[in-house]
Short mmCIF file of C-alpha atoms in Angstrom, two decimals:
data_model
loop_
_atom_site.label_atom_id
_atom_site.label_comp_id
_atom_site.label_asym_id
_atom_site.label_seq_id
_atom_site.Cartn_x
_atom_site.Cartn_y
_atom_site.Cartn_z
CA GLN A 109 113.47 81.92 90.37
CA VAL A 110 111.59 84.49 92.39
CA GLN A 111 112.12 83.76 96.06
CA LEU A 112 112.70 85.04 99.56
CA VAL A 113 114.86 83.13 102.00
CA GLU A 114 114.82 83.89 105.72
CA SER A 115 117.49 83.03 108.24
CA GLY A 116 118.57 83.93 111.74
CA GLY A 117 115.93 82.24 113.82
CA GLY A 118 116.76 80.31 116.94
CA VAL A 119 116.20 79.88 120.66
CA VAL A 120 116.76 82.95 122.80
CA GLN A 121 116.07 83.96 126.38
CA PRO A 122 113.50 86.61 127.26
CA GLY A 123 114.95 90.10 127.11
CA ARG A 124 117.64 89.16 124.60
CA SER A 125 117.95 90.13 120.94
CA LEU A 126 117.88 88.36 117.61
CA ARG A 127 118.35 89.54 114.04
CA LEU A 128 116.49 87.94 111.17
CA SER A 129 117.54 88.28 107.55
CA CYS A 130 115.58 87.90 104.34
CA VAL A 131 117.46 87.55 101.07
CA ALA A 132 115.59 88.19 97.83
CA SER A 133 116.36 86.81 94.40
CA GLY A 134 114.78 86.67 90.98
CA PHE A 135 113.10 90.08 91.09
CA SER A 136 113.86 93.74 91.48
CA PHE A 137 114.00 93.77 95.27
CA ASN A 138 114.37 97.52 95.55
CA THR A 139 111.03 98.28 93.90
CA TYR A 140 108.84 96.30 96.30
CA ALA A 141 107.57 96.81 99.79
CA ILE A 142 108.55 93.92 102.03
CA HIS A 143 106.63 92.83 105.10
CA TRP A 144 107.29 90.57 108.05
CA VAL A 145 104.41 88.34 109.13
CA ARG A 146 104.55 85.89 112.03
CA GLN A 147 102.59 82.87 113.15
CA ALA A 148 102.69 81.64 116.72
CA PRO A 149 102.43 77.86 117.21
CA GLY A 150 98.92 76.71 116.32
CA LYS A 151 97.74 80.27 115.76
CA GLY A 152 96.84 82.52 112.84
CA LEU A 153 98.82 85.05 110.87
CA GLU A 154 99.91 88.31 112.49
CA TRP A 155 101.36 91.22 110.56
CA VAL A 156 104.55 92.51 112.20
CA ALA A 157 106.30 95.17 110.14
CA LEU A 158 106.67 96.83 106.75
CA MET A 159 109.49 98.51 104.89
CA TRP A 160 108.41 100.52 101.85
CA HIS A 161 110.50 100.40 98.70
CA ASP A 162 111.60 103.99 99.46
CA ASP A 163 113.52 102.61 102.46
CA VAL A 164 112.28 105.52 104.52
CA SER A 165 108.77 104.54 105.50
CA GLN A 166 108.48 101.83 108.12
CA TYR A 167 105.43 100.62 109.97
CA TYR A 168 105.08 98.31 112.93
CA ALA A 169 102.41 96.42 114.77
CA ASP A 170 101.67 97.84 118.20
CA SER A 171 102.86 94.56 119.75
CA VAL A 172 106.43 95.11 118.49
CA LYS A 173 106.71 98.89 118.15
CA GLY A 174 109.77 100.22 119.93
CA ARG A 175 111.35 96.76 120.13
CA PHE A 176 111.64 95.67 116.47
CA THR A 177 113.32 97.54 113.63
CA VAL A 178 113.39 96.77 109.92
CA SER A 179 116.19 97.80 107.62
CA ARG A 180 117.14 97.12 104.02
CA ASP A 181 120.55 96.64 102.43
CA LYS A 182 119.94 97.17 98.73
CA SER A 183 123.47 96.14 97.76
CA LYS A 184 122.81 92.68 99.22
CA ASN A 185 119.11 92.37 98.34
CA THR A 186 118.53 91.82 102.03
CA LEU A 187 115.87 92.94 104.50
CA SER A 188 116.60 92.57 108.20
CA LEU A 189 114.41 92.49 111.28
CA GLN A 190 116.22 93.45 114.46
CA MET A 191 114.28 92.12 117.42
CA ASN A 192 115.16 93.46 120.86
CA SER A 193 113.70 92.86 124.31
CA LEU A 194 112.18 89.61 123.17
CA ARG A 195 109.24 88.14 125.03
CA ALA A 196 107.74 84.67 125.21
CA GLU A 197 104.82 85.90 123.11
CA ASP A 198 107.22 86.68 120.25
CA THR A 199 107.69 82.95 119.75
CA ALA A 200 106.59 82.23 116.19
CA VAL A 201 107.52 81.38 112.66
CA TYR A 202 108.56 84.63 110.99
CA TYR A 203 107.86 85.05 107.29
CA CYS A 204 109.35 87.60 104.95
CA VAL A 205 106.77 88.56 102.32
CA ARG A 206 106.77 90.54 99.09
CA ALA A 207 103.86 92.88 98.55
CA SER A 208 102.78 93.58 94.99
CA ARG A 209 100.86 96.81 94.53
CA LEU A 210 97.60 96.30 92.70
CA LYS A 211 96.68 98.57 89.82
CA PHE A 212 93.83 100.31 91.63
CA GLY A 213 95.36 100.26 95.08
CA GLY A 214 96.01 97.85 97.90
CA ASP A 215 98.64 95.16 98.04
CA ALA A 216 98.70 91.41 97.67
CA PHE A 217 101.29 89.25 99.41
CA ASP A 218 102.36 87.21 96.42
CA ILE A 219 105.77 85.84 97.42
CA TRP A 220 106.44 84.32 100.86
CA GLY A 221 109.64 82.97 102.27
CA GLN A 222 109.74 79.55 103.87
CA GLY A 223 109.85 81.07 107.36
CA THR A 224 112.34 81.01 110.21
CA VAL A 225 111.47 79.85 113.72
CA VAL A 226 112.03 82.08 116.73
CA THR A 227 111.61 80.57 120.19
CA VAL A 228 111.81 82.79 123.24
CA THR A 229 112.18 80.76 126.40
CA SER A 230 114.11 80.78 129.63
CA ASP B 228 93.35 98.79 113.13
CA ILE B 229 90.68 97.17 111.00
CA GLN B 230 89.43 93.89 112.47
CA MET B 231 88.76 90.97 110.16
CA THR B 232 86.33 88.29 111.31
CA GLN B 233 86.16 84.97 109.50
CA SER B 234 83.48 82.35 109.86
CA PRO B 235 83.33 79.54 110.45
CA SER B 236 86.63 78.91 112.22
CA SER B 237 86.50 75.32 111.00
CA LEU B 238 84.30 73.09 108.91
CA SER B 239 84.13 69.51 107.78
CA ALA B 240 83.44 68.75 104.15
CA SER B 241 83.68 65.98 101.61
CA VAL B 242 85.43 65.81 98.28
CA GLY B 243 83.12 67.30 95.68
CA ASP B 244 81.34 69.62 98.11
CA ARG B 245 80.82 73.33 97.61
CA VAL B 246 82.24 75.33 100.50
CA THR B 247 81.78 78.98 101.42
CA ILE B 248 83.85 80.99 103.89
CA THR B 249 82.88 84.47 104.95
CA CYS B 250 85.03 87.38 106.05
CA ARG B 251 83.73 90.59 107.58
CA ALA B 252 85.70 93.81 108.04
CA SER B 253 85.07 96.12 111.00
CA GLU B 254 84.86 99.05 108.56
CA THR B 255 84.58 99.44 104.83
CA ILE B 256 87.61 98.30 102.83
CA SER B 257 86.26 98.62 99.29
CA VAL B 258 87.63 95.55 97.46
CA TYR B 259 91.03 95.52 99.17
CA LEU B 260 90.59 91.96 100.34
CA ASN B 261 92.85 89.01 99.66
CA TRP B 262 92.53 85.30 100.38
CA TYR B 263 95.36 82.89 101.21
CA GLN B 264 95.60 79.13 101.58
CA GLN B 265 97.99 77.57 104.05
CA LYS B 266 98.86 73.91 104.39
CA PRO B 267 100.54 72.47 107.51
CA GLY B 268 104.19 73.41 107.79
CA LYS B 269 104.08 75.62 104.72
CA ALA B 270 103.93 79.33 104.05
CA PRO B 271 100.60 80.80 102.97
CA ASN B 272 99.85 81.01 99.26
CA LEU B 273 97.91 83.83 97.59
CA LEU B 274 94.66 82.60 96.04
CA ILE B 275 92.56 85.68 95.32
CA TYR B 276 93.31 89.39 95.41
CA ALA B 277 91.14 92.46 95.14
CA ALA B 278 88.21 90.42 96.43
CA SER B 279 87.55 88.49 93.23
CA THR B 280 90.64 88.23 91.01
CA LEU B 281 92.18 84.79 90.82
CA GLN B 282 95.94 84.68 91.24
CA SER B 283 97.77 83.13 88.29
CA GLY B 284 97.87 79.35 88.52
CA VAL B 285 95.01 79.04 91.00
CA PRO B 286 92.28 76.61 89.88
CA SER B 287 89.01 78.13 88.72
CA ARG B 288 87.03 76.22 91.37
CA PHE B 289 88.13 79.00 93.72
CA SER B 290 86.16 82.22 93.55
CA GLY B 291 85.76 85.34 95.65
CA SER B 292 83.15 88.04 95.92
CA GLY B 293 82.13 90.99 97.99
CA SER B 294 82.89 94.63 98.63
CA GLY B 295 82.66 97.08 101.47
CA THR B 296 82.63 94.98 104.63
CA ASP B 297 81.39 91.53 103.59
CA PHE B 298 83.29 89.02 101.50
CA THR B 299 83.11 85.36 100.61
CA LEU B 300 85.49 82.70 99.35
CA THR B 301 83.82 79.81 97.57
CA ILE B 302 85.39 76.52 96.63
CA SER B 303 83.27 74.49 94.28
CA ASN B 304 83.91 70.78 93.80
CA LEU B 305 86.28 70.50 96.76
CA GLN B 306 89.41 68.49 95.96
CA PRO B 307 91.68 66.52 98.34
CA GLU B 308 94.42 69.15 98.01
CA ASP B 309 92.02 71.89 99.17
CA PHE B 310 91.94 70.65 102.75
CA ALA B 311 93.88 73.44 104.41
CA THR B 312 93.44 76.65 106.38
CA TYR B 313 92.24 79.80 104.63
CA TYR B 314 92.86 83.38 105.68
CA CYS B 315 91.41 86.65 104.52
CA GLN B 316 93.48 89.83 104.69
CA GLN B 317 92.64 93.49 104.21
CA SER B 318 95.13 95.74 102.46
CA TYR B 319 93.01 98.89 102.67
CA THR B 320 95.31 100.24 105.34
CA THR B 321 99.09 100.16 105.44
CA ARG B 322 98.96 98.08 108.61
CA VAL B 323 97.29 95.08 107.06
CA THR B 324 95.29 92.65 109.16
CA PHE B 325 94.30 89.02 108.76
CA GLY B 326 91.22 87.09 109.67
CA GLY B 327 91.53 84.34 112.25
CA GLY B 328 91.49 81.57 109.66
CA THR B 329 89.12 78.82 108.56
CA LYS B 330 90.31 75.24 108.66
CA ILE B 331 88.67 72.88 106.19
CA GLU B 332 88.83 69.29 107.36
CA ILE B 333 87.84 66.05 105.73
CA LYS B 334 84.44 64.75 106.80
#
C-alpha cells in the first residue's frame, strides 16, 4: 500500500524546537520529491518545504526559511522536518506529500499523509 | 511567488447542480495547474492535474479547463459526497502555491 505516515507533532512553547518525521512505504521513496504542506486551523493550504529526490536541492517558504530544515534518510525511507524557533503562527496540521512529476513538466501532489498536529503556545 | 486567486470562496448548491470554480494565476503558468478536494478532518485528495487530466479513480463529473492564467473546475450533477473544499495549485514554479480554497455547502 502506497502511503506516507507523519509523526512527531505536539504542543510546544514559542521559541522551542520540534522534529517531524514522515515514513514512506509502498513506493520507491528515493525517486520522488517530497514536500511539506501545512494548514493552520480553519485556514487554507500553505506550502512549507521541498526535498528533491537528489537529496541536495531543498526549498523553503519565506515564512520558515532559516528556521526549518528538511532532511532525508534513505535507509529508513524517512523524511524529517526540523522546526526551530517556533512561533504561534506555525500552529497547523503538517502534511507530508509525494510529488509525481508529470510527463511534460510540473508536479502533482498525488499521495498525502494523514497529517500531524503542531501547536505552538505558551 | 505566483499568487493563486480562487473564486468564489464559498457557494451553496443543491444535489444535481452544475458548479464552476475559477482560479486565476498572477502570471502565466501554462497548464501547470492542479485541483484538490478536501473534506473536514482529512488530507486533500488530487482530482485533476495539468489543468484538465482526471486523476485515476476520480468520477467523470469532475472536469477542468484553462491555460495561461485562467482555469476552471466544473462539477456536473453535484453529488452529496462532493460537498467539500476545493483548492487549486500551481506547479509551474518549484515553490508551489495554492489558491485560498472554495467551500461548497449544501443549499
